[in-house]
CSV table of C-alpha atoms in Angstrom, one decimal:
chain,number,residue,atom,x,y,z
B,1283,MET,CA,5.6,-25.5,-2.1
B,1284,ALA,CA,4.8,-25.4,1.6
B,1285,SER,CA,3.3,-22.3,3.2
B,1286,ASN,CA,2.4,-23.6,6.6
B,1287,GLY,CA,1.8,-20.4,8.3
B,1288,ILE,CA,2.0,-19.7,12.1
B,1289,ARG,CA,-1.8,-19.4,12.7
B,1290,ASP,CA,-2.6,-18.5,16.4
B,1291,ARG,CA,1.0,-19.0,17.6
B,1292,VAL,CA,1.8,-15.3,17.9
B,1293,ALA,CA,-0.2,-12.5,19.4
B,1294,ILE,CA,0.1,-8.7,19.3
B,1295,VAL,CA,0.0,-7.4,22.9
B,1296,GLY,CA,0.8,-3.7,22.4
B,1297,MET,CA,0.8,-1.2,19.6
B,1298,GLY,CA,1.7,2.5,19.1
B,1299,CYS,CA,1.3,4.9,16.2
B,1300,THR,CA,2.3,8.5,16.0
B,1301,PRO,CA,0.1,11.0,14.2
B,1302,PHE,CA,1.1,11.0,10.5
B,1303,GLY,CA,1.6,14.2,8.5
B,1304,GLU,CA,4.0,17.1,8.0
B,1305,GLN,CA,6.0,16.9,11.2
B,1306,TRP,CA,8.7,19.6,10.5
B,1307,ASP,CA,9.6,19.7,14.2
B,1308,LYS,CA,10.4,15.9,14.4
B,1309,SER,CA,13.3,13.8,13.2
B,1310,ILE,CA,13.1,10.1,12.5
B,1311,ASP,CA,14.6,9.5,16.0
B,1312,ASP,CA,11.7,11.5,17.5
B,1313,LEU,CA,9.1,9.5,15.6
B,1314,LEU,CA,10.6,6.1,16.4
B,1315,VAL,CA,10.9,7.0,20.1
B,1316,GLU,CA,7.3,8.1,20.2
B,1317,ALA,CA,5.9,5.0,18.5
B,1318,ALA,CA,8.1,2.6,20.5
B,1319,GLY,CA,7.1,4.4,23.7
B,1320,ASP,CA,3.4,4.2,22.9
B,1321,ALA,CA,3.7,0.5,22.1
B,1322,VAL,CA,5.5,-0.5,25.3
B,1323,ALA,CA,3.0,1.6,27.3
B,1324,SER,CA,0.2,-0.2,25.5
B,1325,ALA,CA,1.6,-3.6,26.4
B,1326,GLY,CA,2.6,-2.5,29.9
B,1327,VAL,CA,6.2,-3.6,29.5
B,1328,LYS,CA,9.6,-1.8,29.3
B,1329,ILE,CA,11.9,-1.6,26.4
B,1330,ASP,CA,14.3,-3.8,28.2
B,1331,ASP,CA,11.7,-6.6,28.3
B,1332,ILE,CA,11.8,-6.8,24.5
B,1333,ASP,CA,14.3,-9.4,23.2
B,1334,ALA,CA,14.7,-8.4,19.6
B,1335,PHE,CA,13.7,-5.7,17.2
B,1336,TRP,CA,12.8,-5.4,13.5
B,1337,LEU,CA,13.0,-1.9,12.1
B,1338,GLY,CA,11.3,-1.2,8.7
B,1339,THR,CA,12.4,2.0,6.9
B,1340,MET,CA,12.9,2.5,3.2
B,1341,GLY,CA,15.1,5.5,3.3
B,1342,SER,CA,15.2,7.1,6.8
B,1343,GLY,CA,18.3,5.3,7.9
B,1344,ILE,CA,20.3,2.1,7.4
B,1345,SER,CA,21.2,-0.7,9.8
B,1346,GLY,CA,19.9,-1.5,13.3
B,1347,LEU,CA,21.7,1.5,14.7
B,1348,THR,CA,18.9,3.7,13.3
B,1349,LEU,CA,16.7,2.2,16.1
B,1350,SER,CA,19.3,1.2,18.8
B,1351,ARG,CA,20.7,4.7,19.0
B,1352,PRO,CA,17.4,6.7,19.7
B,1353,LEU,CA,16.0,3.9,21.9
B,1354,LYS,CA,19.3,3.5,23.8
B,1355,LEU,CA,19.0,-0.3,23.5
B,1356,ASP,CA,21.1,-2.5,25.7
B,1357,TYR,CA,23.0,-4.5,23.1
B,1358,LYS,CA,19.9,-6.1,21.6
B,1359,PRO,CA,19.5,-7.6,18.1
B,1360,VAL,CA,18.1,-5.1,15.7
B,1361,THR,CA,17.5,-5.9,12.1
B,1362,ARG,CA,16.6,-3.2,9.6
B,1363,VAL,CA,14.5,-4.4,6.7
B,1364,GLU,CA,13.4,-2.9,3.4
B,1365,ASN,CA,10.8,-4.1,0.9
B,1366,MET,CA,9.6,-1.0,-0.8
B,1367,CYS,CA,6.2,0.3,0.4
B,1368,ALA,CA,5.6,-3.1,2.1
B,1369,THR,CA,8.6,-2.5,4.5
B,1370,GLY,CA,6.5,-2.1,7.7
B,1371,SER,CA,4.7,-5.4,7.0
B,1372,GLU,CA,8.0,-7.1,6.4
B,1373,ALA,CA,9.3,-5.9,9.8
B,1374,PHE,CA,6.2,-7.3,11.4
B,1375,ARG,CA,6.4,-10.6,9.6
B,1376,ASN,CA,10.0,-11.2,10.7
B,1377,ALA,CA,9.3,-10.3,14.3
B,1378,CYS,CA,6.4,-12.8,14.4
B,1379,TYR,CA,8.6,-15.5,13.0
B,1380,ALA,CA,11.3,-14.8,15.6
B,1381,VAL,CA,8.7,-15.4,18.3
B,1382,ALA,CA,7.0,-18.4,16.6
B,1383,SER,CA,10.4,-20.1,16.3
B,1384,GLY,CA,11.0,-19.8,20.0
B,1385,ALA,CA,14.2,-17.9,19.5
B,1386,VAL,CA,12.9,-15.0,21.5
B,1387,ASP,CA,10.0,-14.4,23.9
B,1388,MET,CA,9.0,-10.9,22.9
B,1389,ALA,CA,9.8,-8.9,19.8
B,1390,MET,CA,9.1,-5.4,18.5
B,1391,ALA,CA,8.3,-4.6,14.9
B,1392,ILE,CA,8.6,-0.9,14.2
B,1393,GLY,CA,8.4,1.2,11.1
B,1394,GLY,CA,9.2,4.8,10.4
B,1395,GLU,CA,9.8,7.2,7.6
B,1396,LYS,CA,10.7,10.9,7.5
B,1397,LEU,CA,9.7,12.0,4.0
B,1398,LYS,CA,9.3,15.7,4.6
B,1399,ASP,CA,12.4,17.9,4.5
B,1400,GLY,CA,13.8,15.5,2.0
B,1401,GLY,CA,13.9,18.1,-0.8
B,1402,PHE,CA,11.4,16.2,-2.9
B,1403,SER,CA,7.6,16.5,-3.0
B,1404,GLY,CA,7.1,12.8,-3.8
B,1405,LEU,CA,9.3,9.7,-3.3
B,1406,ALA,CA,12.9,9.8,-4.3
B,1407,ILE,CA,14.4,6.3,-4.7
B,1408,SER,CA,18.0,5.8,-5.7
B,1409,SER,CA,18.5,3.1,-8.3
B,1410,PRO,CA,21.8,1.3,-9.1
B,1411,PRO,CA,23.7,2.6,-12.0
B,1412,SER,CA,22.2,1.5,-15.4
B,1413,ASP,CA,22.8,2.2,-19.1
B,1414,GLY,CA,20.3,5.1,-18.8
B,1415,THR,CA,17.7,3.7,-21.2
B,1416,THR,CA,15.0,2.8,-18.7
B,1417,ALA,CA,12.0,5.1,-18.9
B,1418,GLN,CA,11.9,7.3,-15.7
B,1419,LEU,CA,8.2,7.2,-14.7
B,1420,THR,CA,6.9,8.5,-11.5
B,1421,ALA,CA,4.8,6.4,-9.2
B,1422,PRO,CA,1.5,8.2,-10.1
B,1423,ALA,CA,2.3,7.7,-13.8
B,1424,LEU,CA,2.9,4.0,-13.3
B,1425,PHE,CA,-0.3,3.5,-11.3
B,1426,SER,CA,-2.3,5.7,-13.6
B,1427,PHE,CA,-2.1,3.0,-16.2
B,1428,LEU,CA,-4.6,0.9,-14.2
B,1429,ALA,CA,-7.5,3.3,-14.8
B,1430,PRO,CA,-7.8,3.3,-18.6
B,1431,ALA,CA,-6.8,-0.4,-18.7
B,1432,TYR,CA,-9.6,-1.3,-16.3
B,1433,ALA,CA,-12.2,1.0,-17.9
B,1434,ASN,CA,-11.3,-0.4,-21.4
B,1435,LYS,CA,-11.5,-4.0,-20.3
B,1436,TYR,CA,-14.9,-3.7,-18.5
B,1437,GLY,CA,-16.6,-1.1,-20.6
B,1438,VAL,CA,-16.6,1.7,-18.0
B,1439,ASP,CA,-16.7,5.1,-19.7
B,1440,GLU,CA,-14.3,7.8,-18.8
B,1441,ALA,CA,-16.8,9.9,-16.8
B,1442,GLU,CA,-18.0,6.8,-14.9
B,1443,MET,CA,-14.4,5.9,-14.1
B,1444,LYS,CA,-13.7,9.3,-12.8
B,1445,ASP,CA,-16.8,9.0,-10.5
B,1446,VAL,CA,-15.5,5.6,-9.2
B,1447,LEU,CA,-12.0,7.0,-8.4
B,1448,THR,CA,-13.5,10.1,-6.9
B,1449,ARG,CA,-15.7,8.1,-4.6
B,1450,ILE,CA,-12.8,6.1,-3.3
B,1451,ALA,CA,-10.9,9.3,-2.4
B,1452,TRP,CA,-14.1,10.8,-1.0
B,1453,LYS,CA,-14.7,7.7,1.2
B,1454,ASN,CA,-11.1,7.6,2.5
B,1455,HIS,CA,-11.1,11.3,3.3
B,1456,ARG,CA,-14.4,10.8,5.1
B,1457,ASN,CA,-13.0,8.0,7.2
B,1458,GLY,CA,-9.8,10.0,7.9
B,1459,ALA,CA,-11.8,13.0,9.1
B,1460,LEU,CA,-12.8,10.8,12.1
B,1461,ASN,CA,-9.2,9.8,12.9
B,1462,PRO,CA,-7.2,12.0,15.2
B,1463,ARG,CA,-3.9,10.5,13.9
B,1464,ALA,CA,-4.6,11.1,10.2
B,1465,GLN,CA,-2.7,13.5,8.0
B,1466,PHE,CA,-5.8,14.9,6.3
B,1467,ARG,CA,-8.6,15.3,8.7
B,1468,ARG,CA,-11.5,16.7,6.7
B,1469,GLU,CA,-14.1,15.5,4.3
B,1470,VAL,CA,-13.6,16.7,0.8
B,1471,ALA,CA,-16.5,17.3,-1.6
B,1472,LYS,CA,-16.6,15.1,-4.6
B,1473,GLU,CA,-16.6,18.1,-7.0
B,1474,VAL,CA,-13.3,19.3,-5.4
B,1475,ILE,CA,-11.7,15.8,-5.7
B,1476,CYS,CA,-13.0,15.4,-9.3
B,1477,ASN,CA,-11.7,18.8,-10.4
B,1478,SER,CA,-8.3,18.7,-8.6
B,1479,PRO,CA,-5.2,19.4,-10.7
B,1480,ILE,CA,-4.1,16.4,-12.8
B,1481,VAL,CA,-0.9,14.7,-11.7
B,1482,ALA,CA,-0.7,11.8,-14.2
B,1483,GLY,CA,-3.1,10.3,-16.6
B,1484,GLN,CA,-6.6,10.6,-15.1
B,1485,LEU,CA,-5.2,10.9,-11.6
B,1486,GLY,CA,-5.6,14.3,-9.8
B,1487,ILE,CA,-3.9,15.4,-6.7
B,1488,PHE,CA,-6.7,13.9,-4.6
B,1489,ASP,CA,-6.2,10.4,-6.2
B,1490,CYS,CA,-2.7,10.2,-4.6
B,1491,SER,CA,-1.8,9.2,-1.0
B,1492,GLY,CA,-0.3,11.7,1.4
B,1493,VAL,CA,3.4,12.2,1.6
B,1494,SER,CA,3.9,11.9,5.3
B,1495,ASP,CA,6.2,11.6,8.3
B,1496,GLY,CA,5.3,9.0,10.9
B,1497,SER,CA,6.0,5.8,12.8
B,1498,ALA,CA,4.1,2.8,14.1
B,1499,ALA,CA,5.1,-0.2,16.3
B,1500,ALA,CA,3.8,-3.6,17.4
B,1501,ILE,CA,4.9,-5.8,20.3
B,1502,VAL,CA,4.4,-9.5,19.7
B,1503,CYS,CA,4.8,-12.6,22.0
B,1504,ARG,CA,3.7,-16.2,22.0
B,1505,ALA,CA,-0.1,-16.5,22.0
B,1506,GLU,CA,-0.1,-18.5,25.2
B,1507,ASP,CA,1.7,-15.7,27.0
B,1508,ALA,CA,-0.5,-12.9,25.7
B,1509,SER,CA,-2.9,-12.7,28.6
B,1510,ARG,CA,0.0,-11.6,30.9
B,1511,TYR,CA,0.0,-8.3,29.0
B,1512,THR,CA,-3.5,-7.6,27.9
B,1513,ASP,CA,-7.0,-9.1,28.2
B,1514,ARG,CA,-7.6,-8.3,24.5
B,1515,PRO,CA,-4.7,-9.5,22.4
B,1516,ILE,CA,-4.9,-9.7,18.7
B,1517,PHE,CA,-3.8,-13.1,17.2
B,1518,VAL,CA,-1.9,-13.5,14.0
B,1519,LYS,CA,-3.9,-15.8,11.8
B,1520,ALA,CA,-1.9,-15.5,8.5
B,1521,LEU,CA,1.2,-13.8,7.1
B,1522,SER,CA,1.8,-14.1,3.4
B,1523,PHE,CA,4.5,-12.3,1.4
B,1524,VAL,CA,5.3,-12.8,-2.3
B,1525,ALA,CA,7.7,-11.1,-4.7
B,1526,GLY,CA,6.5,-11.4,-8.3
B,1527,PRO,CA,8.7,-12.2,-11.3
B,1528,ALA,CA,8.4,-8.6,-12.3
B,1529,ALA,CA,7.7,-9.4,-16.0
B,1530,GLY,CA,4.7,-7.1,-16.5
B,1531,PRO,CA,6.6,-4.3,-18.1
B,1532,LEU,CA,7.9,-6.7,-20.8
B,1533,ASP,CA,5.0,-9.2,-21.1
B,1534,PRO,CA,2.1,-8.3,-23.4
B,1535,SER,CA,-0.1,-10.8,-21.6
B,1536,TYR,CA,-0.2,-8.6,-18.5
B,1537,ASP,CA,-3.1,-6.2,-18.9
B,1538,TYR,CA,-2.8,-3.7,-16.0
B,1539,THR,CA,-6.1,-4.6,-14.4
B,1540,THR,CA,-4.8,-6.8,-11.6
B,1541,PHE,CA,-1.8,-7.5,-9.4
B,1542,THR,CA,-1.1,-11.2,-9.7
B,1543,GLU,CA,1.2,-10.9,-6.7
B,1544,VAL,CA,-1.9,-9.8,-4.6
B,1545,VAL,CA,-4.0,-12.6,-5.9
B,1546,ARG,CA,-1.3,-15.1,-4.9
B,1547,SER,CA,-0.5,-13.7,-1.5
B,1548,ALA,CA,-4.3,-13.3,-0.6
B,1549,ALA,CA,-4.9,-17.0,-1.6
B,1550,ASP,CA,-2.0,-18.0,0.6
B,1551,ALA,CA,-3.2,-15.9,3.5
B,1552,TYR,CA,-6.8,-17.1,3.3
B,1553,ALA,CA,-5.5,-20.7,3.3
B,1554,GLN,CA,-3.4,-20.1,6.3
B,1555,ALA,CA,-6.2,-18.4,8.2
B,1556,GLY,CA,-8.9,-20.8,7.1
B,1557,VAL,CA,-10.9,-18.0,5.4
B,1558,THR,CA,-13.1,-19.2,2.5
B,1559,ASN,CA,-15.3,-16.1,1.9
B,1560,PRO,CA,-13.4,-13.0,2.8
B,1561,ARG,CA,-16.2,-10.6,2.1
B,1562,ALA,CA,-18.5,-12.4,4.5
B,1563,GLU,CA,-15.9,-13.3,7.2
B,1564,LEU,CA,-13.7,-10.2,7.5
B,1565,ALA,CA,-14.9,-7.3,9.7
B,1566,MET,CA,-12.7,-4.9,7.8
B,1567,ALA,CA,-9.7,-4.5,5.5
B,1568,GLU,CA,-6.8,-2.1,5.4
B,1569,VAL,CA,-5.5,-2.1,1.8
B,1570,HIS,CA,-2.7,-0.3,-0.1
B,1571,ASP,CA,-4.6,2.6,-1.6
B,1572,CYS,CA,-1.5,4.4,-2.8
B,1573,PHE,CA,-3.6,5.8,-5.7
B,1574,THR,CA,-7.4,5.4,-6.1
B,1575,PRO,CA,-7.3,2.9,-9.0
B,1576,THR,CA,-5.1,0.7,-6.9
B,1577,GLU,CA,-7.8,0.4,-4.3
B,1578,LEU,CA,-10.3,-0.4,-7.0
B,1579,VAL,CA,-8.2,-3.2,-8.5
B,1580,LEU,CA,-7.4,-4.6,-5.0
B,1581,MET,CA,-11.1,-5.1,-4.3
B,1582,GLU,CA,-11.1,-7.8,-7.0
B,1583,ASP,CA,-7.6,-9.2,-6.3
B,1584,LEU,CA,-8.4,-9.7,-2.6
B,1585,GLY,CA,-11.7,-11.4,-3.5
B,1586,PHE,CA,-14.0,-8.7,-2.1
B,1587,ALA,CA,-15.7,-8.2,-5.5
B,1588,GLU,CA,-16.2,-10.2,-8.6
B,1589,ARG,CA,-13.9,-9.5,-11.6
B,1590,GLY,CA,-15.2,-6.5,-13.5
B,1591,PHE,CA,-17.7,-5.5,-10.7
B,1592,ALA,CA,-15.6,-3.7,-8.1
B,1593,TRP,CA,-16.4,-0.3,-9.7
B,1594,LYS,CA,-20.1,-0.9,-9.2
B,1595,GLU,CA,-19.5,-2.0,-5.6
B,1596,VAL,CA,-17.5,1.1,-4.9
B,1597,LEU,CA,-20.4,3.3,-6.2
B,1598,ALA,CA,-22.9,1.3,-4.2
B,1599,GLY,CA,-21.0,2.0,-1.0
B,1600,THR,CA,-20.0,-1.7,-0.2
B,1601,PHE,CA,-16.7,-0.6,1.2
B,1602,ASP,CA,-17.9,2.5,3.1
B,1603,LEU,CA,-17.5,2.6,6.9
B,1604,ASP,CA,-21.1,1.5,7.3
B,1605,GLY,CA,-21.0,-0.7,4.2
B,1606,GLU,CA,-20.9,-4.5,4.0
B,1607,LEU,CA,-17.1,-4.7,4.2
B,1608,PRO,CA,-15.4,-1.4,5.4
B,1609,VAL,CA,-12.1,-0.8,3.6
B,1610,ASN,CA,-9.6,1.6,5.0
B,1611,PRO,CA,-11.7,2.7,7.9
B,1612,ASP,CA,-8.8,4.8,9.3
B,1613,GLY,CA,-8.5,6.8,6.1
B,1614,GLY,CA,-6.0,4.6,4.3
B,1615,LEU,CA,-2.8,5.9,2.7
B,1616,LYS,CA,-5.0,8.5,1.0
B,1617,SER,CA,-6.0,10.3,4.1
B,1618,PHE,CA,-3.9,8.8,7.0
B,1619,GLY,CA,-0.8,9.4,4.9
B,1620,HIS,CA,2.0,7.1,3.7
B,1621,PRO,CA,5.3,7.3,5.6
B,1622,ILE,CA,6.6,4.3,3.7
B,1623,GLY,CA,8.2,2.1,6.4
B,1624,ALA,CA,5.4,2.8,8.9
B,1625,SER,CA,2.4,2.1,6.7
B,1626,GLY,CA,2.2,-1.7,7.0
B,1627,LEU,CA,2.2,-1.3,10.8
B,1628,ARG,CA,-0.2,1.6,10.7
B,1629,MET,CA,-2.7,-0.8,8.9
B,1630,LEU,CA,-2.3,-3.3,11.7
B,1631,PHE,CA,-2.8,-0.5,14.2
B,1632,GLU,CA,-6.3,0.1,12.8
B,1633,CYS,CA,-7.1,-3.6,13.0
B,1634,TRP,CA,-5.8,-3.7,16.6
B,1635,THR,CA,-8.0,-0.6,17.4
B,1636,GLN,CA,-11.1,-1.8,15.6
B,1637,LEU,CA,-11.0,-5.4,16.8
B,1638,ARG,CA,-10.5,-4.2,20.4
B,1639,ARG,CA,-13.5,-1.9,20.0
B,1640,GLU,CA,-11.4,1.3,20.6
B,1641,ALA,CA,-12.2,3.1,17.4
B,1642,GLY,CA,-14.7,5.5,18.8
B,1643,GLU,CA,-16.6,7.4,16.2
B,1644,ARG,CA,-15.4,5.2,13.4
B,1645,GLN,CA,-16.0,1.9,15.2
B,1646,ILE,CA,-17.2,-0.8,12.8
B,1647,ARG,CA,-20.5,-2.2,13.8
B,1648,SER,CA,-19.9,-5.7,12.5
B,1649,VAL,CA,-17.3,-6.0,15.3
B,1650,THR,CA,-19.5,-4.8,18.1
B,1651,GLU,CA,-22.8,-6.2,16.8
B,1652,GLY,CA,-22.1,-8.6,14.0
B,1653,GLY,CA,-19.7,-11.0,15.8
B,1654,ARG,CA,-17.0,-10.5,13.2
B,1655,THR,CA,-13.5,-11.1,14.6
B,1656,LEU,CA,-11.1,-11.0,11.7
B,1657,ALA,CA,-9.3,-8.1,9.9
B,1658,LEU,CA,-7.0,-8.0,6.9
B,1659,THR,CA,-4.1,-5.8,6.0
B,1660,HIS,CA,-2.7,-5.6,2.5
B,1661,ASN,CA,0.5,-3.8,1.7
B,1662,LEU,CA,2.0,-3.4,-1.8
B,1663,GLY,CA,5.5,-2.4,-2.9
B,1664,GLY,CA,6.5,-1.6,-6.5
B,1665,GLN,CA,4.2,-0.9,-9.4
B,1666,PRO,CA,1.7,-2.7,-11.6
B,1667,GLY,CA,3.4,-5.7,-13.3
B,1668,GLU,CA,6.4,-5.7,-11.0
B,1669,CYS,CA,5.7,-5.7,-7.3
B,1670,VAL,CA,5.8,-7.3,-3.9
B,1671,SER,CA,2.6,-8.0,-1.9
B,1672,PHE,CA,1.9,-8.7,1.7
B,1673,VAL,CA,-1.4,-9.9,3.2
B,1674,SER,CA,-2.1,-10.6,6.8
B,1675,VAL,CA,-5.1,-11.8,8.6
B,1676,VAL,CA,-5.4,-11.0,12.3
B,1677,GLY,CA,-8.2,-11.8,14.8
B,1678,SER,CA,-9.5,-11.2,18.3
B,1679,GLU,CA,-10.3,-14.9,19.0
B,1680,PRO,CA,-7.6,-17.3,20.1
B,1681,ALA,CA,-7.2,-20.8,18.6
B,1682,ALA,CA,-10.4,-22.7,18.7
K,430,VAL,CA,3.3,11.5,-21.8
K,431,ALA,CA,4.4,7.9,-21.0
K,432,ALA,CA,2.8,4.7,-22.3
K,433,VAL,CA,3.2,1.0,-22.5
K,434,LEU,CA,3.6,-0.2,-26.0
K,435,ASP,CA,2.9,-3.7,-27.3
K,436,PHE,CA,4.5,-4.6,-30.6
K,437,ASP,CA,3.0,-6.4,-33.5
K,438,GLY,CA,4.5,-9.9,-33.3
K,439,GLY,CA,5.2,-9.7,-29.6
K,440,GLY,CA,7.1,-7.7,-27.1
K,441,ARG,CA,6.4,-4.8,-24.8
K,442,PHE,CA,8.2,-1.5,-24.0
K,443,SER,CA,7.4,1.4,-21.8
K,444,CYS,CA,8.6,4.8,-22.9
K,445,GLU,CA,7.7,8.4,-23.6
K,446,LEU,CA,5.4,9.5,-26.4
K,447,THR,CA,6.3,12.5,-28.5
K,448,ASP,CA,5.0,14.6,-31.4
K,449,LEU,CA,1.4,14.3,-30.2
K,450,ASP,CA,-1.2,16.1,-28.1
K,451,PRO,CA,-1.8,14.3,-24.8
K,452,SER,CA,-5.5,14.2,-25.5
K,453,GLU,CA,-4.8,12.0,-28.5
K,454,VAL,CA,-3.5,9.2,-26.3
K,455,ARG,CA,-5.8,6.2,-26.1
K,456,ILE,CA,-5.6,2.4,-25.8
K,457,GLY,CA,-5.0,1.0,-29.2
K,458,LEU,CA,-3.3,4.1,-30.7
K,459,ARG,CA,-0.9,3.0,-33.4
K,460,VAL,CA,2.6,4.3,-32.9
K,461,GLY,CA,6.1,3.9,-34.3
K,462,MET,CA,9.5,4.3,-32.7
K,463,THR,CA,11.7,7.3,-33.1
K,464,PHE,CA,15.3,7.8,-31.8
K,465,ARG,CA,15.3,10.9,-29.6
K,466,LYS,CA,17.2,12.8,-26.9
K,467,ILE,CA,16.0,11.5,-23.5
K,468,TYR,CA,18.0,13.8,-21.3
K,469,THR,CA,21.1,15.9,-20.9
K,470,ALA,CA,23.4,15.6,-17.9
K,471,ASN,CA,26.7,17.5,-17.4
K,472,GLY,CA,26.6,18.4,-21.1
K,473,VAL,CA,26.3,14.8,-22.2
K,474,HIS,CA,23.2,14.0,-24.3
K,475,ASN,CA,21.5,10.6,-23.8
K,476,TYR,CA,19.5,9.3,-26.8
K,477,PHE,CA,17.1,6.4,-26.8
K,478,TRP,CA,13.7,5.4,-28.1
K,479,LYS,CA,10.4,7.3,-27.9
K,480,ALA,CA,7.2,6.6,-29.7
K,481,LYS,CA,5.1,8.8,-31.9
K,482,PRO,CA,1.8,8.3,-33.6
K,483,ARG,CA,1.8,6.6,-37.1
K,484,ARG,CA,0.3,9.2,-39.3
K,485,GLY,CA,-1.1,7.1,-42.2
K,486,GLY,CA,1.0,3.9,-42.0
K,487,ALA,CA,0.7,1.3,-39.3
K,488,ASN,CA,3.3,-1.1,-37.8
K,489,GLU,CA,3.3,-0.9,-34.0
K,490,GLU,CA,0.3,-1.5,-31.9
K,491,GLY,CA,-1.2,-0.3,-28.7
K,492,SER,CA,-0.6,2.2,-26.0
K,493,ARG,CA,-1.9,2.8,-22.5
């Protein structure tokens, strides 16, 4: 099975990202216009210069009209894509392929979601009619299964496990406090996190990502044209997307301590990018911390920690902003917020910001002082045992 | 409380647990199936399987 990748053929030349959070005064149109406007300003182009658009939104509109109407597009191709919580990454991936194929010169990937004012406090996803026998579990309930399964497998006691999960939330809030676009912009004491009201299983309210409104956008062109628009383009090194067979809920061999989909997409992305030791080569990673145990498991699935040891690495601060490999330096889904269709592009926005050395107070030192030029995004859709996974690697250095 | 059940002899099913205190739930708890009301909509009752702890006997295995 070939996965040839498009390493160094496409570059990001402009990005935009709205603040995330409860934006009661803004519609999805307002959010998309703001992110698209910021992206074209960033690239120094006009909307008319963009040949094709990919819009990612899970539930804030259907069809390309959701974008062409607010942007007043001049009869341009607009494709709306959906791939659960990996929707924004899917929009980006398709825009990159359009440019790499030569079909268009410049494309925009934009994602947006309006979750507030929907009448639900969490996510409401409509399913096709069924026989009514499927267990109706919430997202926190489904992801909560990871915590006891991991603790049981690796001999972590319940109090230690709570400390590990608490530290992940504490770290992401701490990072988010430094980010003017984040939904939750303050540090939260570990005792507050640890004692927060329980939502599902061991997960308290602070173990869950922020339900948020927001939008983010990227403009991509052929790598050889990138210098026309910016002196610091970000090059696409790898794009990997997999949909799993979704057998976990039926198959007793699946043990709820890993996402096989992530393992497979990470291996594919590292092969495309020529990365052999991600922990030593990446400057940072933005990962899908929808719930704190998800981030824990991802550290092992992405190859940042040995199996069974991520919990110790978390406690040791390996993934802190000043740690060996900073994870979610922008605050992650936890603190930046999770407007579904926007999240994958928001992750890329932080890579763009950090690799261009524009992150201010939260600038990662391995970029400015350590010579690291690569960043990773990981975006997950679905639940443990049945999910889709996206991994990208981007970098500030062009093809060697 | 929801759980993932693994059956002796193979097979897996996710469902609600019933007739237990949530603090009793742990990995490896032995449970058995019981046919219960799942929900009621527009006056129509929908029945399907839930699981409850085996008090004494033991046939089914595992819960998370």
